[in-house]
Amino acid sequence: MLHRPRRNRKSAVIRDMVQEHHITAKNLIFPLFIVDSTSQKTEVASMPGIYRYSIDNLLKEVEQCLNLGLYSFDLFPNIEDSLKDKMATVSYQKGNLYLRAINAIKSNFPEACIVTDVAMDPYSSDGHDGIVEGSKILNDETLEVLGKMALAQAEAGADIIAPSDMMDGRIGYIRELLDSNGFTEVSLMSYTAKYASAFYGPFRDALNSAPKAGDKKTYQMNPANAREALIEAQLDMEEGADFLMVKPGLPYLDIIRLLHDNFDLPIAAYNVSGEYAMLKAAIQNGWLDEERAIMETLLSFKRAGATAILTYHAKEVLEKGWLK
Ligand code: PBG
């Protein structure tokens, strides 16, 4: 035999020498859930090891992460039902929980990179990402709310704004609004190919943000479609996105690869709540080896073509020393 591929696997030194992909702390974005109270840190039942933090504890958590070399965070608010309305008005109200959290992190830790979420669902009494009228989700009317939300987040100090709502035209709309208000340096990470997925369940538990009626299939993508992701990516490119995101991650590695091969913008993968819950459940049962299963999962996103990985595992992989 002239070719024996096993020669390149014969020792750890050689295996490391030929390793194509690595995960570093710099690739990771850590999603954090916030709740309005003090000294609170409550575990999300379906996401062992993941908590909702009041702002005081959020700052402690961020500080610990920074000390571990983890610099990027994506924030999501759990809003009291009594503050929600059809128009998600509280989402851009001065001094709301979310804006205070951004501000607190940026003023205490200017080196932290804050990704903020733009969508109506955590603030909407209907639990949808857009304005509900009868059985419809209004597109263009929703853009106005998203714009106000994005602007308020930019003013509070967001580094990267990530619209997760899947309304048509929102990247261009928000880009223009940010620019005309002097926020030309605030980046846009578009949830480009966001699928109507079963894997968001634990996240909706964490935020109490599940739709009150219907589902999200008229705005989030059909899991059976791949080529449609190219249309979304093309539009995001043209409308001024700085990153293209694919969500969920694991069941959509082919979409990460597709966008990577067809577009030159950096690709982000969102390793969502249900993927985290799935691994943790098997690990807790002793059915999977924790370190190996988690690291293999994270590597798959890099291999598929993502550079940024939003993952609930971000802190633990550093704490446990798994990034070598
Ligand atoms: C909603 C939003 C969702 C997630 C992030 N932003 C859920 C949804 O679309 O219902 C899910 C993240 C996760 O599951 O980890 N704008």
mmCIF file of C-alpha atoms and ligand atoms in Angstrom:
data_model
loop_
_atom_site.group_PDB
_atom_site.id
_atom_site.type_symbol
_atom_site.label_atom_id
_atom_site.label_comp_id
_atom_site.label_asym_id
_atom_site.label_seq_id
_atom_site.Cartn_x
_atom_site.Cartn_y
_atom_site.Cartn_z
ATOM 1 C CA MET A 1 0.000 0.000 0.000
ATOM 2 C CA LEU A 2 1.370 3.366 -1.010
ATOM 3 C CA HIS A 3 -1.176 5.262 1.043
ATOM 4 C CA ARG A 4 -1.755 4.491 4.697
ATOM 5 C CA PRO A 5 -3.832 7.357 6.144
ATOM 6 C CA ARG A 6 -3.366 5.848 9.597
ATOM 7 C CA ARG A 7 0.290 7.057 9.603
ATOM 8 C CA ASN A 8 -1.059 10.568 10.250
ATOM 9 C CA ARG A 9 -2.958 9.269 13.266
ATOM 10 C CA LYS A 10 -0.181 7.226 14.887
ATOM 11 C CA SER A 11 0.682 9.567 17.780
ATOM 12 C CA ALA A 12 -0.895 12.466 19.615
ATOM 13 C CA VAL A 13 1.857 14.786 18.360
ATOM 14 C CA ILE A 14 1.183 13.918 14.726
ATOM 15 C CA ARG A 15 -2.579 13.978 15.188
ATOM 16 C CA ASP A 16 -2.272 17.481 16.627
ATOM 17 C CA MET A 17 0.080 18.504 13.817
ATOM 18 C CA VAL A 18 -2.482 17.668 11.145
ATOM 19 C CA GLN A 19 -5.550 18.891 13.025
ATOM 20 C CA GLU A 20 -7.488 21.262 10.762
ATOM 21 C CA HIS A 21 -9.835 22.971 13.201
ATOM 22 C CA HIS A 22 -9.582 24.259 16.750
ATOM 23 C CA ILE A 23 -11.992 25.910 19.149
ATOM 24 C CA THR A 24 -10.696 28.889 21.068
ATOM 25 C CA ALA A 25 -12.394 31.091 23.654
ATOM 26 C CA LYS A 26 -12.341 33.841 21.027
ATOM 27 C CA ASN A 27 -14.809 31.928 18.841
ATOM 28 C CA LEU A 28 -17.420 31.663 21.574
ATOM 29 C CA ILE A 29 -20.413 33.848 22.400
ATOM 30 C CA PHE A 30 -22.163 33.053 25.688
ATOM 31 C CA PRO A 31 -25.948 33.620 25.815
ATOM 32 C CA LEU A 32 -27.117 34.954 29.200
ATOM 33 C CA PHE A 33 -30.663 35.222 30.579
ATOM 34 C CA ILE A 34 -31.593 38.254 32.660
ATOM 35 C CA VAL A 35 -34.436 38.782 35.104
ATOM 36 C CA ASP A 36 -35.578 41.911 36.944
ATOM 37 C CA SER A 37 -34.849 41.587 40.678
ATOM 38 C CA THR A 38 -31.821 41.536 42.944
ATOM 39 C CA SER A 39 -29.517 38.754 44.139
ATOM 40 C CA GLN A 40 -31.246 36.260 41.915
ATOM 41 C CA LYS A 41 -29.702 33.288 40.157
ATOM 42 C CA THR A 42 -32.305 30.701 39.219
ATOM 43 C CA GLU A 43 -31.510 27.602 37.218
ATOM 44 C CA VAL A 44 -33.535 26.963 34.064
ATOM 45 C CA ALA A 45 -35.133 23.560 34.688
ATOM 46 C CA SER A 46 -34.560 22.203 31.181
ATOM 47 C CA MET A 47 -31.017 23.637 30.966
ATOM 48 C CA PRO A 48 -28.930 22.327 33.886
ATOM 49 C CA GLY A 49 -26.072 24.733 34.657
ATOM 50 C CA ILE A 50 -27.787 27.702 32.945
ATOM 51 C CA TYR A 51 -29.362 30.448 35.060
ATOM 52 C CA ARG A 52 -31.472 33.587 34.920
ATOM 53 C CA TYR A 53 -29.525 36.388 36.570
ATOM 54 C CA SER A 54 -30.559 39.651 38.160
ATOM 55 C CA ILE A 55 -28.236 42.453 37.032
ATOM 56 C CA ASP A 56 -26.035 42.332 40.169
ATOM 57 C CA ASN A 57 -25.375 38.627 39.668
ATOM 58 C CA LEU A 58 -25.081 39.090 35.915
ATOM 59 C CA LEU A 59 -22.116 41.380 36.510
ATOM 60 C CA LYS A 60 -20.444 38.722 38.687
ATOM 61 C CA GLU A 61 -21.035 36.114 35.993
ATOM 62 C CA VAL A 62 -19.610 38.355 33.269
ATOM 63 C CA GLU A 63 -16.560 39.104 35.394
ATOM 64 C CA GLN A 64 -15.901 35.391 35.919
ATOM 65 C CA CYS A 65 -16.203 34.794 32.181
ATOM 66 C CA LEU A 66 -13.828 37.652 31.348
ATOM 67 C CA ASN A 67 -11.306 36.147 33.755
ATOM 68 C CA LEU A 68 -11.591 32.882 31.842
ATOM 69 C CA GLY A 69 -10.921 34.684 28.538
ATOM 70 C CA LEU A 70 -14.531 34.660 27.368
ATOM 71 C CA TYR A 71 -15.349 38.141 26.079
ATOM 72 C CA SER A 72 -18.603 37.942 24.108
ATOM 73 C CA PHE A 73 -22.114 37.698 25.502
ATOM 74 C CA ASP A 74 -25.582 37.600 23.990
ATOM 75 C CA LEU A 75 -28.290 38.871 26.351
ATOM 76 C CA PHE A 76 -31.927 37.752 26.579
ATOM 77 C CA PRO A 77 -34.480 39.214 29.011
ATOM 78 C CA ASN A 78 -37.189 37.433 30.995
ATOM 79 C CA ILE A 79 -39.945 40.045 31.201
ATOM 80 C CA GLU A 80 -42.785 40.011 33.714
ATOM 81 C CA ASP A 81 -46.141 39.253 32.085
ATOM 82 C CA SER A 82 -47.640 42.461 33.467
ATOM 83 C CA LEU A 83 -45.178 44.531 31.390
ATOM 84 C CA LYS A 84 -45.950 42.822 28.091
ATOM 85 C CA ASP A 85 -48.315 44.250 25.487
ATOM 86 C CA LYS A 86 -49.261 43.669 21.843
ATOM 87 C CA MET A 87 -46.731 46.230 20.593
ATOM 88 C CA ALA A 88 -43.821 45.173 22.861
ATOM 89 C CA THR A 89 -43.654 48.781 24.025
ATOM 90 C CA VAL A 90 -41.414 48.004 26.980
ATOM 91 C CA SER A 91 -38.710 46.732 24.586
ATOM 92 C CA TYR A 92 -37.548 50.278 23.843
ATOM 93 C CA GLN A 93 -38.701 52.020 27.025
ATOM 94 C CA LYS A 94 -35.906 54.054 28.624
ATOM 95 C CA GLY A 95 -34.339 52.305 31.600
ATOM 96 C CA ASN A 96 -35.943 48.920 30.965
ATOM 97 C CA LEU A 97 -34.289 45.801 32.360
ATOM 98 C CA TYR A 98 -32.495 44.945 29.124
ATOM 99 C CA LEU A 99 -31.076 48.423 28.503
ATOM 100 C CA ARG A 100 -29.940 48.668 32.141
ATOM 101 C CA ALA A 101 -28.168 45.322 31.809
ATOM 102 C CA ILE A 102 -26.299 46.393 28.651
ATOM 103 C CA ASN A 103 -25.352 49.636 30.291
ATOM 104 C CA ALA A 104 -24.202 47.980 33.513
ATOM 105 C CA ILE A 105 -21.962 45.526 31.679
ATOM 106 C CA LYS A 106 -20.455 48.115 29.333
ATOM 107 C CA SER A 107 -19.756 50.614 32.092
ATOM 108 C CA ASN A 108 -18.168 48.022 34.394
ATOM 109 C CA PHE A 109 -16.409 46.006 31.700
ATOM 110 C CA PRO A 110 -15.849 48.081 28.558
ATOM 111 C CA GLU A 111 -13.757 45.226 27.119
ATOM 112 C CA ALA A 112 -16.799 42.917 27.005
ATOM 113 C CA CYS A 113 -18.465 42.530 23.604
ATOM 114 C CA ILE A 114 -22.237 42.698 23.919
ATOM 115 C CA VAL A 115 -24.503 41.105 21.360
ATOM 116 C CA THR A 116 -28.128 42.188 21.751
ATOM 117 C CA ASP A 117 -31.269 40.488 20.553
ATOM 118 C CA VAL A 118 -33.867 42.290 18.474
ATOM 119 C CA ALA A 119 -37.295 40.613 18.276
ATOM 120 C CA MET A 120 -40.617 41.282 19.971
ATOM 121 C CA ASP A 121 -41.263 37.892 21.597
ATOM 122 C CA PRO A 122 -39.841 38.416 25.106
ATOM 123 C CA TYR A 123 -41.884 41.633 25.435
ATOM 124 C CA SER A 124 -45.013 40.714 23.494
ATOM 125 C CA SER A 125 -48.244 39.611 25.170
ATOM 126 C CA ASP A 126 -48.775 37.416 22.082
ATOM 127 C CA GLY A 127 -45.361 35.770 22.390
ATOM 128 C CA HIS A 128 -44.584 36.373 18.718
ATOM 129 C CA ASP A 129 -41.557 38.028 17.137
ATOM 130 C CA GLY A 130 -43.783 40.519 15.311
ATOM 131 C CA ILE A 131 -47.092 42.352 15.707
ATOM 132 C CA VAL A 132 -50.068 39.981 15.683
ATOM 133 C CA GLU A 133 -53.275 40.944 13.881
ATOM 134 C CA GLY A 134 -55.833 38.158 13.891
ATOM 135 C CA SER A 135 -53.925 35.136 12.673
ATOM 136 C CA LYS A 136 -51.291 37.226 10.849
ATOM 137 C CA ILE A 137 -47.885 38.517 11.853
ATOM 138 C CA LEU A 138 -47.511 41.972 10.314
ATOM 139 C CA ASN A 139 -44.167 42.543 8.618
ATOM 140 C CA ASP A 140 -43.687 46.218 7.783
ATOM 141 C CA GLU A 141 -45.417 47.521 10.915
ATOM 142 C CA THR A 142 -43.128 45.295 12.986
ATOM 143 C CA LEU A 143 -40.035 46.883 11.419
ATOM 144 C CA GLU A 144 -40.852 50.143 13.196
ATOM 145 C CA VAL A 145 -40.852 48.423 16.601
ATOM 146 C CA LEU A 146 -37.652 46.532 15.790
ATOM 147 C CA GLY A 147 -36.016 49.780 14.723
ATOM 148 C CA LYS A 148 -36.860 51.515 18.003
ATOM 149 C CA MET A 149 -35.575 48.513 19.940
ATOM 150 C CA ALA A 150 -32.306 48.413 17.970
ATOM 151 C CA LEU A 151 -31.742 52.132 18.405
ATOM 152 C CA ALA A 152 -32.325 51.938 22.167
ATOM 153 C CA GLN A 153 -29.848 49.037 22.392
ATOM 154 C CA ALA A 154 -27.234 50.920 20.373
ATOM 155 C CA GLU A 155 -27.657 53.928 22.684
ATOM 156 C CA ALA A 156 -27.196 51.636 25.708
ATOM 157 C CA GLY A 157 -23.859 50.428 24.319
ATOM 158 C CA ALA A 158 -24.490 47.301 22.220
ATOM 159 C CA ASP A 159 -21.504 46.256 20.117
ATOM 160 C CA ILE A 160 -23.398 43.884 17.832
ATOM 161 C CA ILE A 161 -27.151 43.905 17.247
ATOM 162 C CA ALA A 162 -28.632 40.546 16.312
ATOM 163 C CA PRO A 163 -32.154 40.639 14.845
ATOM 164 C CA SER A 164 -33.705 37.217 15.489
ATOM 165 C CA ASP A 165 -37.229 38.042 14.314
ATOM 166 C CA MET A 166 -37.095 36.912 10.644
ATOM 167 C CA MET A 167 -39.198 39.814 9.325
ATOM 168 C CA ASP A 168 -38.388 40.671 5.705
ATOM 169 C CA GLY A 169 -36.244 43.753 5.181
ATOM 170 C CA ARG A 170 -35.269 44.264 8.792
ATOM 171 C CA ILE A 171 -31.521 44.265 8.251
ATOM 172 C CA GLY A 172 -31.684 47.118 5.751
ATOM 173 C CA TYR A 173 -34.239 48.976 7.839
ATOM 174 C CA ILE A 174 -32.167 48.744 11.035
ATOM 175 C CA ARG A 175 -28.872 49.500 9.239
ATOM 176 C CA GLU A 176 -30.278 52.702 7.815
ATOM 177 C CA LEU A 177 -31.780 53.776 11.118
ATOM 178 C CA LEU A 178 -28.530 53.116 13.002
ATOM 179 C CA ASP A 179 -26.479 54.986 10.411
ATOM 180 C CA SER A 180 -28.741 58.008 10.311
ATOM 181 C CA ASN A 181 -28.498 58.216 14.098
ATOM 182 C CA GLY A 182 -24.706 58.100 14.125
ATOM 183 C CA PHE A 183 -24.307 54.426 15.048
ATOM 184 C CA THR A 184 -22.294 53.497 11.965
ATOM 185 C CA GLU A 185 -19.953 51.354 14.075
ATOM 186 C CA VAL A 186 -22.608 49.114 15.596
ATOM 187 C CA SER A 187 -22.509 45.733 13.806
ATOM 188 C CA LEU A 188 -25.421 43.620 12.600
ATOM 189 C CA MET A 189 -25.377 39.871 13.103
ATOM 190 C CA SER A 190 -28.376 38.661 11.160
ATOM 191 C CA TYR A 191 -30.248 35.506 12.073
ATOM 192 C CA THR A 192 -30.107 34.770 8.351
ATOM 193 C CA ALA A 193 -31.360 31.202 8.250
ATOM 194 C CA LYS A 194 -33.468 30.759 11.344
ATOM 195 C CA TYR A 195 -35.641 27.679 11.144
ATOM 196 C CA ALA A 196 -39.045 27.034 12.749
ATOM 197 C CA SER A 197 -37.481 24.502 15.081
ATOM 198 C CA ALA A 198 -38.527 22.255 17.948
ATOM 199 C CA PHE A 199 -35.142 22.920 19.545
ATOM 200 C CA TYR A 200 -36.076 26.343 20.991
ATOM 201 C CA GLY A 201 -38.320 24.827 23.676
ATOM 202 C CA PRO A 202 -36.020 25.263 26.711
ATOM 203 C CA PHE A 203 -35.245 28.870 25.682
ATOM 204 C CA ARG A 204 -38.955 29.710 25.627
ATOM 205 C CA ASP A 205 -39.230 28.160 29.110
ATOM 206 C CA ALA A 206 -36.303 30.303 30.283
ATOM 207 C CA LEU A 207 -37.904 33.510 29.031
ATOM 208 C CA ASN A 208 -41.560 32.525 29.310
ATOM 209 C CA SER A 209 -41.804 33.687 25.694
ATOM 210 C CA ALA A 210 -43.680 30.913 23.883
ATOM 211 C CA PRO A 211 -46.345 32.042 21.368
ATOM 212 C CA LYS A 212 -49.784 32.295 22.987
ATOM 213 C CA ALA A 213 -51.405 31.045 19.778
ATOM 214 C CA GLY A 214 -50.192 29.483 16.548
ATOM 215 C CA ASP A 215 -46.582 28.848 15.623
ATOM 216 C CA LYS A 216 -43.746 30.762 13.951
ATOM 217 C CA LYS A 217 -43.943 29.041 10.562
ATOM 218 C CA THR A 218 -44.980 32.132 8.585
ATOM 219 C CA TYR A 219 -41.700 33.857 9.427
ATOM 220 C CA GLN A 220 -39.146 31.243 10.498
ATOM 221 C CA MET A 221 -37.908 28.902 7.761
ATOM 222 C CA ASN A 222 -39.183 25.438 6.895
ATOM 223 C CA PRO A 223 -36.689 22.827 8.193
ATOM 224 C CA ALA A 224 -37.069 20.993 4.888
ATOM 225 C CA ASN A 225 -35.504 23.836 2.858
ATOM 226 C CA ALA A 226 -31.861 24.533 2.080
ATOM 227 C CA ARG A 227 -31.855 26.712 -1.065
ATOM 228 C CA GLU A 228 -34.140 29.253 0.599
ATOM 229 C CA ALA A 229 -31.241 30.015 2.956
ATOM 230 C CA LEU A 230 -29.323 31.355 -0.059
ATOM 231 C CA ILE A 231 -32.104 33.866 -0.757
ATOM 232 C CA GLU A 232 -32.060 35.037 2.866
ATOM 233 C CA ALA A 233 -28.264 35.303 2.833
ATOM 234 C CA GLN A 234 -28.247 37.259 -0.437
ATOM 235 C CA LEU A 235 -30.736 39.763 0.995
ATOM 236 C CA ASP A 236 -28.785 40.114 4.249
ATOM 237 C CA MET A 237 -25.580 40.743 2.269
ATOM 238 C CA GLU A 238 -27.272 43.421 0.197
ATOM 239 C CA GLU A 239 -28.937 44.992 3.230
ATOM 240 C CA GLY A 240 -25.651 45.387 5.104
ATOM 241 C CA ALA A 241 -25.278 42.463 7.531
ATOM 242 C CA ASP A 242 -21.823 41.949 9.041
ATOM 243 C CA PHE A 243 -22.375 38.306 10.034
ATOM 244 C CA LEU A 244 -24.706 35.601 8.747
ATOM 245 C CA MET A 245 -26.109 33.294 11.401
ATOM 246 C CA VAL A 246 -27.539 29.810 11.072
ATOM 247 C CA LYS A 247 -29.887 28.576 13.781
ATOM 248 C CA PRO A 248 -30.237 25.911 15.189
ATOM 249 C CA GLY A 249 -26.721 24.550 14.758
ATOM 250 C CA LEU A 250 -26.371 20.783 14.875
ATOM 251 C CA PRO A 251 -29.365 19.838 12.706
ATOM 252 C CA TYR A 252 -28.310 22.517 10.164
ATOM 253 C CA LEU A 253 -24.576 21.921 9.637
ATOM 254 C CA ASP A 254 -25.294 21.602 5.913
ATOM 255 C CA ILE A 255 -26.707 25.147 5.902
ATOM 256 C CA ILE A 256 -23.602 26.498 7.651
ATOM 257 C CA ARG A 257 -21.502 24.859 4.947
ATOM 258 C CA LEU A 258 -23.791 26.154 2.186
ATOM 259 C CA LEU A 259 -23.576 29.763 3.364
ATOM 260 C CA HIS A 260 -19.834 29.474 4.022
ATOM 261 C CA ASP A 261 -19.236 28.299 0.465
ATOM 262 C CA ASN A 262 -21.446 30.906 -1.181
ATOM 263 C CA PHE A 263 -20.834 34.077 0.852
ATOM 264 C CA ASP A 264 -17.728 35.783 2.126
ATOM 265 C CA LEU A 265 -19.192 37.173 5.347
ATOM 266 C CA PRO A 266 -18.275 35.443 8.625
ATOM 267 C CA ILE A 267 -20.729 32.737 9.621
ATOM 268 C CA ALA A 268 -22.112 32.328 13.138
ATOM 269 C CA ALA A 269 -23.753 29.123 14.380
ATOM 270 C CA TYR A 270 -26.306 29.130 17.195
ATOM 271 C CA ASN A 271 -26.022 25.910 19.207
ATOM 272 C CA VAL A 272 -29.508 26.405 20.675
ATOM 273 C CA SER A 273 -31.160 25.586 23.988
ATOM 274 C CA GLY A 274 -32.664 22.268 22.859
ATOM 275 C CA GLU A 275 -29.293 21.043 21.625
ATOM 276 C CA TYR A 276 -27.812 21.922 25.018
ATOM 277 C CA ALA A 277 -30.687 20.203 26.868
ATOM 278 C CA MET A 278 -30.339 17.093 24.728
ATOM 279 C CA LEU A 279 -26.627 16.657 25.437
ATOM 280 C CA LYS A 280 -26.952 17.467 29.134
ATOM 281 C CA ALA A 281 -29.784 14.980 29.584
ATOM 282 C CA ALA A 282 -27.749 12.169 28.049
ATOM 283 C CA ILE A 283 -24.669 13.200 30.037
ATOM 284 C CA GLN A 284 -26.643 13.267 33.309
ATOM 285 C CA ASN A 285 -27.869 9.780 32.554
ATOM 286 C CA GLY A 286 -24.307 8.628 32.080
ATOM 287 C CA TRP A 287 -25.012 7.808 28.444
ATOM 288 C CA LEU A 288 -22.432 10.153 26.916
ATOM 289 C CA ASP A 289 -18.980 11.299 27.998
ATOM 290 C CA GLU A 290 -19.393 14.984 28.822
ATOM 291 C CA GLU A 291 -16.113 16.479 27.619
ATOM 292 C CA ARG A 292 -15.918 14.458 24.435
ATOM 293 C CA ALA A 293 -19.556 14.941 23.443
ATOM 294 C CA ILE A 294 -19.468 18.713 24.005
ATOM 295 C CA MET A 295 -16.122 19.313 22.321
ATOM 296 C CA GLU A 296 -17.057 17.169 19.322
ATOM 297 C CA THR A 297 -20.267 19.185 18.990
ATOM 298 C CA LEU A 298 -18.475 22.543 19.100
ATOM 299 C CA LEU A 299 -15.835 21.370 16.624
ATOM 300 C CA SER A 300 -18.534 20.357 14.161
ATOM 301 C CA PHE A 301 -19.561 24.015 13.798
ATOM 302 C CA LYS A 302 -16.001 25.067 13.008
ATOM 303 C CA ARG A 303 -15.588 22.227 10.548
ATOM 304 C CA ALA A 304 -18.842 23.158 8.833
ATOM 305 C CA GLY A 305 -17.590 26.715 8.330
ATOM 306 C CA ALA A 306 -18.660 28.835 11.300
ATOM 307 C CA THR A 307 -16.203 31.144 13.032
ATOM 308 C CA ALA A 308 -18.479 32.397 15.806
ATOM 309 C CA ILE A 309 -20.389 29.905 17.942
ATOM 310 C CA LEU A 310 -23.204 30.974 20.231
ATOM 311 C CA THR A 311 -23.342 28.254 22.845
ATOM 312 C CA TYR A 312 -24.535 27.657 26.402
ATOM 313 C CA HIS A 313 -21.410 25.497 26.835
ATOM 314 C CA ALA A 314 -19.111 28.534 26.427
ATOM 315 C CA LYS A 315 -18.270 29.059 30.079
ATOM 316 C CA GLU A 316 -18.049 25.419 31.135
ATOM 317 C CA VAL A 317 -15.569 24.443 28.409
ATOM 318 C CA LEU A 318 -13.222 27.133 29.754
ATOM 319 C CA GLU A 319 -13.864 26.459 33.431
ATOM 320 C CA LYS A 320 -13.245 22.772 32.964
ATOM 321 C CA GLY A 321 -10.085 23.416 30.938
ATOM 322 C CA TRP A 322 -11.258 21.603 27.817
ATOM 323 C CA LEU A 323 -9.854 24.112 25.313
ATOM 324 C CA LYS A 324 -6.279 23.003 24.915
HETATM 325 C C1 PBG B 1 -36.715 34.577 19.496
HETATM 326 C C2 PBG B 1 -35.501 33.776 19.795
HETATM 327 C C3 PBG B 1 -35.519 32.404 20.028
HETATM 328 C C4 PBG B 1 -34.215 32.020 20.321
HETATM 329 C C5 PBG B 1 -33.417 33.167 20.250
HETATM 330 N N1 PBG B 1 -34.238 34.237 19.914
HETATM 331 C C6 PBG B 1 -36.650 31.435 20.087
HETATM 332 C C7 PBG B 1 -37.748 31.519 19.139
HETATM 333 O O1 PBG B 1 -37.593 31.910 17.980
HETATM 334 O O2 PBG B 1 -38.846 31.198 19.574
HETATM 335 C C8 PBG B 1 -33.817 30.616 20.661
HETATM 336 C C9 PBG B 1 -32.501 30.388 21.273
HETATM 337 C C10 PBG B 1 -32.337 29.046 21.864
HETATM 338 O O3 PBG B 1 -33.212 28.155 21.736
HETATM 339 O O4 PBG B 1 -31.304 28.823 22.502
HETATM 340 N N2 PBG B 1 -36.573 35.788 18.923
#
